[in-house]
XYZ file of C-alpha atoms in Angstrom:
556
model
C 13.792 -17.020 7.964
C 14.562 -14.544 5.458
C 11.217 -14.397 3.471
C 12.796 -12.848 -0.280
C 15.311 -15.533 -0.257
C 12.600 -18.333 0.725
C 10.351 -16.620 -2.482
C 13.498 -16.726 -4.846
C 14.388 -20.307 -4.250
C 10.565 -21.293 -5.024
C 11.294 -18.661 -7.942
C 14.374 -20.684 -9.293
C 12.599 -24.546 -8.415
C 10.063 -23.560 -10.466
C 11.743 -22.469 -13.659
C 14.106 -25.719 -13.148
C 11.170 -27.790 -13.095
C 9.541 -26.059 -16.124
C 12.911 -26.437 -18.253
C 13.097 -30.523 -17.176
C 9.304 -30.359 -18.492
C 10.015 -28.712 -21.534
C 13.454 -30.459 -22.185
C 11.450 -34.274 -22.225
C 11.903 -36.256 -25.030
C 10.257 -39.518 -26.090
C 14.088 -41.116 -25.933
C 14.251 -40.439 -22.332
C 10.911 -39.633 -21.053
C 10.522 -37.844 -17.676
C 7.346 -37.320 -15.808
C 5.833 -33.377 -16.131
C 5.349 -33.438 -12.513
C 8.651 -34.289 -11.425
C 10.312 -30.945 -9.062
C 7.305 -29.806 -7.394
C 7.426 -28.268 -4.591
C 6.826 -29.514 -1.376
C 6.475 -29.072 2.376
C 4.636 -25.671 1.080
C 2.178 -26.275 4.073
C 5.288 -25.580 6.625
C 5.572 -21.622 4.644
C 1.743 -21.033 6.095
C 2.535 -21.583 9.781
C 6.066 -20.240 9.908
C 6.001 -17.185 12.170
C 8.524 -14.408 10.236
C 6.304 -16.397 6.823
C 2.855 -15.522 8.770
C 3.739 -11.780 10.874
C 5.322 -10.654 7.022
C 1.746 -11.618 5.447
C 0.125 -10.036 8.106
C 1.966 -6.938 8.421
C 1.746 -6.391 4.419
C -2.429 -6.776 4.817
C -2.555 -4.731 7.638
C -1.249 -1.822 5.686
C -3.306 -2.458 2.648
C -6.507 -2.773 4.782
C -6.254 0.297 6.584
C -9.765 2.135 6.487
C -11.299 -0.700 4.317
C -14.283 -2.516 4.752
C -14.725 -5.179 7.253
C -15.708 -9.055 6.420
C -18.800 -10.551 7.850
C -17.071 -10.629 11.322
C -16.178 -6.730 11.608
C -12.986 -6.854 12.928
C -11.093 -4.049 11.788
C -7.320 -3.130 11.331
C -7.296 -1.295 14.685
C -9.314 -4.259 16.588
C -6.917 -6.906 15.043
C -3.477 -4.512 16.566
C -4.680 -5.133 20.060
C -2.989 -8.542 21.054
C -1.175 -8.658 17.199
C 1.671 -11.209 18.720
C -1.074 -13.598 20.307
C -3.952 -13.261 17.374
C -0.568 -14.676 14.680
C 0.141 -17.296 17.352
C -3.599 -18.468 17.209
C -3.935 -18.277 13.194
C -0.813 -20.285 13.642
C -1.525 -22.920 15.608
C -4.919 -23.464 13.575
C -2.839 -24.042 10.436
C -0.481 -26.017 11.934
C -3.131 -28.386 13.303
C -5.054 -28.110 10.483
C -8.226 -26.926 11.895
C -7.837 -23.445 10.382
C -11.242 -22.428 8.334
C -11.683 -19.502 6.267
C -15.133 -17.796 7.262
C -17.587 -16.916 4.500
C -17.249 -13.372 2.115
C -19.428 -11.104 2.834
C -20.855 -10.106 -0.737
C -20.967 -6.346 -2.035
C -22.378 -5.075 -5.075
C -20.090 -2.007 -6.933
C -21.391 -0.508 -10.102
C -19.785 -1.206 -13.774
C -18.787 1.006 -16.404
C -21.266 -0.439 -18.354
C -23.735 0.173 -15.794
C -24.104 -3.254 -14.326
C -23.295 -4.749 -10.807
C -20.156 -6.342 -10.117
C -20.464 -8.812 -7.124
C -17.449 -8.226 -4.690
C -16.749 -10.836 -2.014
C -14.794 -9.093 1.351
C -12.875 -11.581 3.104
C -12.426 -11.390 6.719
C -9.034 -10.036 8.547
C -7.316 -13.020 9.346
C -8.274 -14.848 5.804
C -6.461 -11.991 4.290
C -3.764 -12.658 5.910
C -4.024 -16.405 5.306
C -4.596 -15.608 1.662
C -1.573 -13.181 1.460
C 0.344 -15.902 2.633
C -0.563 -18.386 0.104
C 0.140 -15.750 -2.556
C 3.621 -14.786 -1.709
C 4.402 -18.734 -1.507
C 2.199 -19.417 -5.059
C 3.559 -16.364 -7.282
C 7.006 -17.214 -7.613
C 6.025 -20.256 -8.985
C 3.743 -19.423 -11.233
C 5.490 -16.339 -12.163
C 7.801 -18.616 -13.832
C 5.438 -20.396 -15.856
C 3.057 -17.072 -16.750
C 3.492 -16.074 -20.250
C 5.089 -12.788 -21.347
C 1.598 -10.852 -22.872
C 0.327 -11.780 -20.157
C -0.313 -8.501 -18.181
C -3.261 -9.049 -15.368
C -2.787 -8.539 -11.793
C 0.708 -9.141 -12.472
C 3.774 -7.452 -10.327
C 5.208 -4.658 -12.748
C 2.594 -4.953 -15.248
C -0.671 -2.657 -16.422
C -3.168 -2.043 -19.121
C -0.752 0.129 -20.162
C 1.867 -2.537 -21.037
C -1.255 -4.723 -23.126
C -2.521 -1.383 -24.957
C 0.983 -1.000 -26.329
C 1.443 -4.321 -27.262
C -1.621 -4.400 -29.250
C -0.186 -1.104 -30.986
C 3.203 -2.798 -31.181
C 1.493 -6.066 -33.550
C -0.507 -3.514 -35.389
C 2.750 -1.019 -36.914
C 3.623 -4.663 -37.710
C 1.280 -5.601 -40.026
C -1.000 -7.731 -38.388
C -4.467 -6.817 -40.153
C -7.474 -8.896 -37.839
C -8.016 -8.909 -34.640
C -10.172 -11.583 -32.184
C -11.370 -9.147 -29.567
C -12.318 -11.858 -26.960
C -13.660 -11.968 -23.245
C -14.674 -14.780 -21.021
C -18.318 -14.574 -19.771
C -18.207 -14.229 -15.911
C -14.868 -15.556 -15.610
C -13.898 -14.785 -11.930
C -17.806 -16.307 -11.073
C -17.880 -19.664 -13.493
C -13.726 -20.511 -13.282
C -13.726 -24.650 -12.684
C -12.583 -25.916 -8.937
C -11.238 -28.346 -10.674
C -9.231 -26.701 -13.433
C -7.837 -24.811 -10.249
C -6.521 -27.623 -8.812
C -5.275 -29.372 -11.375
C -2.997 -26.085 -12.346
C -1.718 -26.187 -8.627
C -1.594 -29.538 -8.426
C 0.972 -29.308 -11.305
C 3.286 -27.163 -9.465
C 2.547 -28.437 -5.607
C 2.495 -31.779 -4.115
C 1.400 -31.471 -0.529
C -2.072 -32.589 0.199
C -2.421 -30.596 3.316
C -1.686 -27.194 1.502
C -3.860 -28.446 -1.534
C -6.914 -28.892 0.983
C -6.152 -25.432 2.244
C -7.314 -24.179 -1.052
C -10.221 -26.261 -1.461
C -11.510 -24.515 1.588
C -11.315 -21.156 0.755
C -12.917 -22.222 -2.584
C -15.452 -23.555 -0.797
C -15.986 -20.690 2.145
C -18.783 -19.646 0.278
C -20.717 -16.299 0.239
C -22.719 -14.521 2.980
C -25.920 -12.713 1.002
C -28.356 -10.856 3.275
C -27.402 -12.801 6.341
C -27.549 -16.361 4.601
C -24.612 -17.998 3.359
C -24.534 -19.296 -0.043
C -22.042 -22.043 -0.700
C -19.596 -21.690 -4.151
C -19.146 -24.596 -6.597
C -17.427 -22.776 -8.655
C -15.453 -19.727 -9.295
C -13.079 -17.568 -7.275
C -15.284 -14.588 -5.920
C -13.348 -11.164 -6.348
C -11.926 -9.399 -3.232
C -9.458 -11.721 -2.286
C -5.630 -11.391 -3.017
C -5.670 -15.039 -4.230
C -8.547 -14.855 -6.947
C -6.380 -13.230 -9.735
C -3.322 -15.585 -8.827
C -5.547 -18.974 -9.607
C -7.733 -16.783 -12.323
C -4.233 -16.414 -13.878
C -3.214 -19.606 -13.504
C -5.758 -21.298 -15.385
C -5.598 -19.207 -17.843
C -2.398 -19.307 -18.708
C -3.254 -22.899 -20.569
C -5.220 -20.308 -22.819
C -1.828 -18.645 -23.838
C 0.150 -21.285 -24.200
C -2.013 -22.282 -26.571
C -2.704 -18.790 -28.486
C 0.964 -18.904 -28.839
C 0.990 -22.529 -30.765
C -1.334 -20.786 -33.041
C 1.546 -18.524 -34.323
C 5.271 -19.470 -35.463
C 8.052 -18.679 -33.826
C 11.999 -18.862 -34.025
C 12.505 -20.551 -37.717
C 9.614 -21.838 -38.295
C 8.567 -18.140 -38.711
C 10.659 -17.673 -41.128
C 9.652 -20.347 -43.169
C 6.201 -19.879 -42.653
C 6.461 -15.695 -43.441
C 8.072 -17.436 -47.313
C 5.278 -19.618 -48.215
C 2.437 -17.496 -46.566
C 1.349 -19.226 -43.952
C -1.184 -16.796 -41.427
C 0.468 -16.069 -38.199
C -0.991 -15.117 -34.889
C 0.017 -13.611 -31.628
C -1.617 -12.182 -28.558
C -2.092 -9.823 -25.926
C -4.416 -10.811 -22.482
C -5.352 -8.671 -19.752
C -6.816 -10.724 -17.108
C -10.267 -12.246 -19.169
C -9.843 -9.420 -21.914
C -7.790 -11.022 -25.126
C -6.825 -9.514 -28.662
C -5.165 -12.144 -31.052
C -3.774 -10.521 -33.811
C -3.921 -12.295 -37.243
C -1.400 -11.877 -40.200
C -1.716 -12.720 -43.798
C -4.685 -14.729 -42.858
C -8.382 -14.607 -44.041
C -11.467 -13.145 -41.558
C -12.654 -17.046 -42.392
C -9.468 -17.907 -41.045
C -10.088 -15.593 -37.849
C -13.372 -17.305 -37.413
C -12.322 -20.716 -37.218
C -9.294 -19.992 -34.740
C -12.140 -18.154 -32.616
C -13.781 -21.040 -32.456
C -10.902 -23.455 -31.430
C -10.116 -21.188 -28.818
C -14.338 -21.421 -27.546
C -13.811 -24.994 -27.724
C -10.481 -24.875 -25.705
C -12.306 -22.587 -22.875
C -15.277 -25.079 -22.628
C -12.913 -28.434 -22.406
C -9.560 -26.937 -20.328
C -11.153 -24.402 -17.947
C -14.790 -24.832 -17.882
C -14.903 -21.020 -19.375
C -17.305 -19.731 -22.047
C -16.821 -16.787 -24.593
C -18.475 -13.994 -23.909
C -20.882 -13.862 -26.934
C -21.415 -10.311 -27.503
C -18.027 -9.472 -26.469
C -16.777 -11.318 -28.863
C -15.873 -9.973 -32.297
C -13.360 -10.293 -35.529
C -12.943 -6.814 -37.110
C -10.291 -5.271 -39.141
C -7.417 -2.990 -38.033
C -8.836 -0.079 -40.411
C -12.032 -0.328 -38.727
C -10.690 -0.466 -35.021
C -11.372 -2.457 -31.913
C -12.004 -1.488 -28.164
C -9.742 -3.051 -25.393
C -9.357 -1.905 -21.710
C -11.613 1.375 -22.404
C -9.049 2.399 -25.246
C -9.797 2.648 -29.114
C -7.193 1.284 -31.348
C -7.297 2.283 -35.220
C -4.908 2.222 -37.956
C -5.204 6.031 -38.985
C -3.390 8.385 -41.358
C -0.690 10.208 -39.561
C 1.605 13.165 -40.037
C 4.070 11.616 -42.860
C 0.486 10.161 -44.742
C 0.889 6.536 -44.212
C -1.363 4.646 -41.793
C 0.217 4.072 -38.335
C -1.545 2.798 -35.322
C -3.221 4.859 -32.998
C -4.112 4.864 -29.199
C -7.406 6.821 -28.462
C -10.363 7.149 -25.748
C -12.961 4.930 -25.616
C -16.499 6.361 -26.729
C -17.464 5.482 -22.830
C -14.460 7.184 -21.349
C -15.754 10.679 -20.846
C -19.230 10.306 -20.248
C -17.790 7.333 -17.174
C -15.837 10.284 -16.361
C -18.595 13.604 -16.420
C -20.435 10.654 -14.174
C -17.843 10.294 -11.770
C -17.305 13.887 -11.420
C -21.369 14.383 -10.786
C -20.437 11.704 -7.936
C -17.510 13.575 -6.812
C -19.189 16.983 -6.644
C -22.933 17.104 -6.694
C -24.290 14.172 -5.611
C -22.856 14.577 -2.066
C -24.699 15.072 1.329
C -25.335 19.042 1.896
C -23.044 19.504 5.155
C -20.026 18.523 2.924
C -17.982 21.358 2.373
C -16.454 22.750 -0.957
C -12.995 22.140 -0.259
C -13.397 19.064 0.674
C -15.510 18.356 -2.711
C -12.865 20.078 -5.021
C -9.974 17.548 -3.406
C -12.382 14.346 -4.084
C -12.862 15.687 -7.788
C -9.234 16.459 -8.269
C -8.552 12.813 -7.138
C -10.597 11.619 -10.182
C -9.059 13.712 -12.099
C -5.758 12.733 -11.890
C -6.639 9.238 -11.373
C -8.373 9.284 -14.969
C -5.594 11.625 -16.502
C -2.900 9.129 -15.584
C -4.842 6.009 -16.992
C -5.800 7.837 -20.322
C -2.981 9.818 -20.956
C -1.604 7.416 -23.132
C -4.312 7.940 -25.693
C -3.414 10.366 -28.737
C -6.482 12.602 -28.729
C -5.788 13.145 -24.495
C -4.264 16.470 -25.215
C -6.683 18.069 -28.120
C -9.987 17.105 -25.236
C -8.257 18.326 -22.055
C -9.491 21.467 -22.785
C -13.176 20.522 -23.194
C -12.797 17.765 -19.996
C -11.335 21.219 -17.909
C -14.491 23.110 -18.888
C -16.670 20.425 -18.375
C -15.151 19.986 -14.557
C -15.014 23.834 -13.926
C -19.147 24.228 -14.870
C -19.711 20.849 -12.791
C -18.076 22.183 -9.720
C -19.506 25.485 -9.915
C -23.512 23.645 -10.519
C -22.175 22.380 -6.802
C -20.909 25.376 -5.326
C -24.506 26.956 -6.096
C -26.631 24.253 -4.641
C -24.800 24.016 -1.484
C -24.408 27.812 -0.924
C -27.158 28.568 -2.416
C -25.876 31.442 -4.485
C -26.001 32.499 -8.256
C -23.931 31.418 -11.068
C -21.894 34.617 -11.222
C -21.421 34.738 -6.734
C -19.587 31.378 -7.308
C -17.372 32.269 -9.906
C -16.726 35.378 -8.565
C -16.000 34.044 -5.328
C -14.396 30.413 -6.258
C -13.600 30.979 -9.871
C -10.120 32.408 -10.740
C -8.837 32.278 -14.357
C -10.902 29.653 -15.360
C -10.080 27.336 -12.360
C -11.581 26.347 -8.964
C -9.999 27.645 -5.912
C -10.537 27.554 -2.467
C -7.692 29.305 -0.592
C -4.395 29.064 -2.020
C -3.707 24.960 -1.286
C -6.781 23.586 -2.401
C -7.886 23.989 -6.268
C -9.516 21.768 -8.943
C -6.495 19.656 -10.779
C -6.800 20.778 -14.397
C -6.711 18.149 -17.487
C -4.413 20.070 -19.520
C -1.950 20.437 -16.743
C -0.985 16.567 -16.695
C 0.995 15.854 -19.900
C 0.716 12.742 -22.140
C 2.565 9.949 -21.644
C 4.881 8.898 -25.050
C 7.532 6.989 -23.674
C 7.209 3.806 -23.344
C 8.819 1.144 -21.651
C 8.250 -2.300 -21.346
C 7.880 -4.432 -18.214
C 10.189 -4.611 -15.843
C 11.322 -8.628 -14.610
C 9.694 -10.136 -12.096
C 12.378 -9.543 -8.609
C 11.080 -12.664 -5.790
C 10.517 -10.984 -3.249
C 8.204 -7.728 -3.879
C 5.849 -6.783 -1.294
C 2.795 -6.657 -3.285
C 1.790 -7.016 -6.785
C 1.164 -3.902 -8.953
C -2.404 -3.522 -10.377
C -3.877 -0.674 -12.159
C -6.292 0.168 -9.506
C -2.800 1.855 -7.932
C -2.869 4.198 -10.982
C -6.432 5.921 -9.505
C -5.777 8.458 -6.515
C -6.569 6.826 -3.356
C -9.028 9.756 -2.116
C -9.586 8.023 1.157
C -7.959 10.767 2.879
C -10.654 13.385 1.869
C -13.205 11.210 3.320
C -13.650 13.377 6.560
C -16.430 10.603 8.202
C -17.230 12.595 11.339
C -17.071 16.257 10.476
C -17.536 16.485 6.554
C -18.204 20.312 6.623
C -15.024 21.501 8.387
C -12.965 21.845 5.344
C -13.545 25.454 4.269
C -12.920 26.024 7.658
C -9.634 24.581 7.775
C -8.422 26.747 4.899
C -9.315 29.772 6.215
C -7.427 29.085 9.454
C -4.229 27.849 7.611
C -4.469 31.594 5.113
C -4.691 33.444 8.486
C -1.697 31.177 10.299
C 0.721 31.474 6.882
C 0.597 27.939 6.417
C 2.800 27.137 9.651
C 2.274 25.240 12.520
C 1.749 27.481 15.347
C 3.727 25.548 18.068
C 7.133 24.110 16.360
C 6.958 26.305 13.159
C 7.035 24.272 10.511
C 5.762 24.554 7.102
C 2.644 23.204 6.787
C -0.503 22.195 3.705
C -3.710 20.954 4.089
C -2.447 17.403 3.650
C -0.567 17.051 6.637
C -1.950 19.472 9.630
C -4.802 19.861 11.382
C -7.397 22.132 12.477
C -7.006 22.415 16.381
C -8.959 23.686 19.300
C -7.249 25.887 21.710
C -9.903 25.599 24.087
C -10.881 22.122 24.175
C -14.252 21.319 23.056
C -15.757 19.616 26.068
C -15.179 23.362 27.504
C -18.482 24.513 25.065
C -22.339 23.826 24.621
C -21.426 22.187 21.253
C -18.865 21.640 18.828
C -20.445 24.240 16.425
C -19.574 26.470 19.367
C -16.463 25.904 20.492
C -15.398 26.110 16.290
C -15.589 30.031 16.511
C -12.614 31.561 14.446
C -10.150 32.683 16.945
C -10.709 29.385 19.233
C -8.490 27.569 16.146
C -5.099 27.114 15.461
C -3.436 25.255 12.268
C -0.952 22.031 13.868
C 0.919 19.411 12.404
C 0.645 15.975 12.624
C 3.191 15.596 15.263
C 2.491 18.620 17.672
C -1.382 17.751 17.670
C -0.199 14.228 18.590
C 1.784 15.468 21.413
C -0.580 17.620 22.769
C -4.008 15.736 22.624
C -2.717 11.459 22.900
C 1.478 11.687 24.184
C 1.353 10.946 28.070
C-alpha cells in the first residue's frame, strides 16, 4: 500500500463529494451525504497504514512523557513487529480500547492551569492513524482563514490576515473566543461532523471510544461526556471540524463574488474573518458598532445551538480599529506611519515581555544548584530564539531588542552569581564579553538584536496529501530537550573546557566537532575510580563524536 496515494484519493473523494453537495438544486435534489467514504475501518488495521502511524509517533515521542501505563519509546522498540501485529489484530476484531489520559496540569500565559491529557503509546499510534485517514477529508472542506493546527499554517498566517482586512478598510472588529472549547466541545456535534464525511459504523464507534477513554486524576479515572481533552493528535482535527460550521457561517455574513459588488453600491455592511483554533476576529465594514453587536450575538446563539460552545464572556469584545485589539499575543492598531496616513500595524502584546523576563527567570535562575552555566546559557538561548522567531513579525521587535538583550544579559549574570557565588563584577569579568554571555567560544547567550524581523510575507502554502505531520506553531519554539542533561546536569562547563583544550576535534577520527554533537569521554573508564567526581579529573577526558564514542563504549 502506498500510504500518500491512499491519503490523496480520500483527498480528491472528498472535494468530489463536497462539489455534488454544493452543486444540489431543488430541480434535481441529491442527498448531502451521498460519496462518503467507506471501508475507513480497513485503513486502521492495514499493516504499511498502522507501522507508517507508528513509526511517525515514535519519532515525535522521543523523550516525552509517558501515559498512565509508562511505556516509553525505547520499551515499545523491543518486539516493534509483534507489538503492531497485536494493536492490529485488536482493531481488526474490534476489541481494541484506548486506555484512559493521564491528566497534567501546564501553566498559562495568563497565569492559569491548562489541563493536558497524555495518551498512552499505542493510542498515539491509533490516534495518528485516524488522523492521517480523517485530514484529507476534512482538509477539503476546512475553510481558507482557517489557520489552527493546520498543515502549512501559523499564527503568523491569521496575524497577517487580520492586517490584510484592516489596510482594507474594515473599521470593527468582534474579538471572540470560545470558553473552554477543547473541555465543553459536544460528542455529539463530533459525530455528526464525521458522520457527514464517513459511513462505517465500526470506525465511527472507534471514535466514540476514545471520546469516552476518560481521564486518570490522582489514580482515579474520571469518565468524559464531553470535550476532546488536549494531548492527543486527534483533538485539534475534530476541534476543527466542528468548528468549521462556525466559518461557514461567518462567511454568509459577508458578500462575496457579485453580490459584493452590489452590496459595496448601496452600502450594505460587509464582514469577513480570521480563526485561529477558538481565537476569532470578524472584521466589519461600513457597518455600525450596533450592527457588530447584533452579529456577535447571532454568532453566541449559533455556538450554543450547532456545537454546544459558549462565548467566552470577558474575551469577548467589539472595539474599533483606531483603538486596537489583541489576538494570538499580538497588538493590532491602525497607526500613523512614515508617509502620514494611518496604516495597520503589527506590535507586541502588553504580556509578551514580562511572559518572556518570566521564562528567562525559569531558564536561568530558578534551576537546581548542581546545574552548570553552560548548560543554563543554551536553555535561555533556546527561549530566546524560540520567542524572537514568533514575535519578530511585530513592528516595534527591532526598537526593544536592545532593552530584551540587556534584560537577558543582567538575568544571566543574577545566575552566574548565585551559583558561583561570586560578585557582580567576577561574573562579568569572567563570563561577560562585550555585552554578551560567553562560556568558551561555542556556547554564548543568543542576542535579540541578532535575529532580524520578518517583512516578507507569504501566504499558505496548499495542502499536499500525504505530509508526515501537520505544522503547528509550537514547532516555531526551540525544542531545548537536548540541553536537558537528566543524569549529570553540572558537567557542562566541563565539557567546554575539554573541547577549548582538544581544538574542537574529535580526538580519535579527527573531525570537526561543537558542543552539539560530541561528547565528553572517559579515557579511563569510570568503574576504574572511587566515584564519578573522581574519575572526571581534567586529563582523564577526551572530546568524541557521536560516532567514535558509539564505537568504542556500545559497537560489539
Amino acid at each position: 500500500m502506498n500510504v500518500e496515494e491512499v491519503q490523496r484519493r480520500l483527498w480528491d473523494d472528498s472535494k468530489a463529494q463536497r462539489q455534488h453537495r454544493e452543486s444540489s438544486t431543488p430541480l434535481f435534489p441529491t442527498s448531502p451525504h451521498d460519496g462518503r467514504a467507506r471501508n475507513v475501518m480497513d485503513l486502521m488495521h492495514n499493516p504499511t497504514w498502522l507501522t507508517t502511524a507508528a513509526l511517525r509517533v515514535m519519532k515525535r515521542s522521543r523523550n516525552k512523557a509517558p501515559g498512565v501505563d509508562g511505556v516509553k519509546v525505547r520499551d515499545f522498540q523491543k518486539g516493534f513487529e509483534d507489538k503492531i501485529e497485536q494493536l492490529r489484530l485488536e482493531l481488526k476484531r474490534g476489541t481494541y480500547q484506548p486506555q484512559s489520559l493521564r491528566r497534567v496540569m501546564i501553566p498559562k500565559a495568563n497565569g492559569k492551569m491548562r489541563p493536558l491529557g497524555i495518551p498512552c503509546l499505542c493510542d498515539k499510534i491509533v490516534q495518528e492513524a485516524i488522523r492521517m485517514a480523517l485530514e484529507p477529508m476534512f482538509e477539503a472542506e476546512f475553510h481558507n482563514n482557517s489557520y489552527g493546527f493546520r498543515p502549512n499554517r501559523s499564527t503568523h498566517h491569521a496575524i497577517f490576515r487580520c492586517q490584510q482586512l484592516m489596510r482594507s478598510k474594515f473599521t470593527w472588529v468582534i474579538e471572540g473566543d470560545v470558553k473552554a472549547c477543547f473541555d465543553e466541545i459536544s460528542h455529539k456535534a463530533i459525530l455528526k461532523v464525521v458522520r457527514e464525511k464517513v459511513l462505517d459504523n465500526k470506525f465511527m464507534d472507534l471514535i466514540n471510544r476514545f471520546l469516552k477513554a476518560g481521564v486518570q486524576v490522582d489514580g482515579v479515572v474520571q469518565p468524559t461526556e464531553k470535550g476532546v481533552p488536549q494531548g492527543g493528535v486527534i483533538s485539534p482535527l475534530l476541534a476543527n471540524a466542528v468548528l468549521n460550521k462556525l466559518d461557514w457561517f461567518l462567511h454568509d455574513q459577508g458578500m462575496h463574488g457579485k453580490v459584493r459588488a452590489r452590496g459595496y453600491l448601496a452600502g450594505r455592511p460587509d464582514a469577513r474573518f480570521a480563526r485561529y483554533a477558538d481565537d476569532w476576529c470578524v472584521f466589519i465594514t461600513r457597518g455600525s458598532k450596533r450592527y457588530a453587536e447584533g452579529l456577535r450575538e447571532k454568532i453566541r446563539d449559533f455556538l450554543r445551538t450547532t456545537c454546544g460552545l459558549e462565548l467566552s464572556v470577558e474575551k469577548t469584545h467589539v472595539t474599533h480599529v483606531r483603538d486596537g485589539f489583541d489576538f494570538l499575543g499580538f497588538r493590532l492598531i491602525m497607526d500613523t506611519g512614515r508617509s502620514g496616513t494611518n496604516v495597520p500595524k503589527i506590535l507586541l502584546g502588553k504580556k509578551a515581555i514580562p511572559n518572556l523576563k518570566e521564562r528567562l527567570e525559569d531558564a536561568l535562575r530558578r534551576r537546581p544548584h548542581q546545574e552548570s552555566v553552560a548548560l543554563r546559557v543554551q536553555r535561555a538561548s533556546a527561549v530566546v530564539r524560540g520567542w524572537s522567531e514568533y514575535y519578530r513579525i511585530a513592528h516595534d521587535f527591532p526598537r526593544r531588542a536592545g532593552t530584551l538583550d540587556h534584560h537577558a544579559f543582567w538575568i544571566a549574570v543574577k545566575a552566574i552569581c548565585r551559583k558561583l557565588d561570586i560578585t557582580t563584577a567576577q561574573a562579568v569579568k569572567r563570563y561577560g564579553t562585550r555585552g554578551r554571555i560567553r562560556v568558551g567560544d561555542s556556547c554564548e547567550l543568543t542576542r535579540f538584536s541578532g535575529i532580524p524581523m520578518k517583512l516578507d510575507y507569504c501566504g499558505p502554502e496548499d495542502y499536499e496529501p500525504g505530509q508526515s505531520a501537520t505544522a503547528t506553531d509550537s514547532e516555531l519554539e526551540v525544542s531545548f530537550s537536548r540541553y536537558n542533561e537528566k543524569k549529570r546536569p553540572g558537567n557542562m562547563d566541563l565539557k567546554h573546557r575539554v573541547l577549548e583544550r582538544d581544538q574542537y576535534c574529535c580526538q580519535q577520527c579527527g573531525c570537526e566537532v561543537d558542543d552539539q554533537d560530541s561528547q565528553m569521554d572517559h579515557i579511563q573508564p569510570v568503574n576504574c575510580f572511587a566515584s564519578y567526581a573522581r574519575a572526571s579529573y581534567f586529563e582523564n577526558l577526551q572530546t568524541l563524536c557521536f560516532s567514535c564514542h558509539w564505537s568504542k563504549h556500545y559497537a560489539r
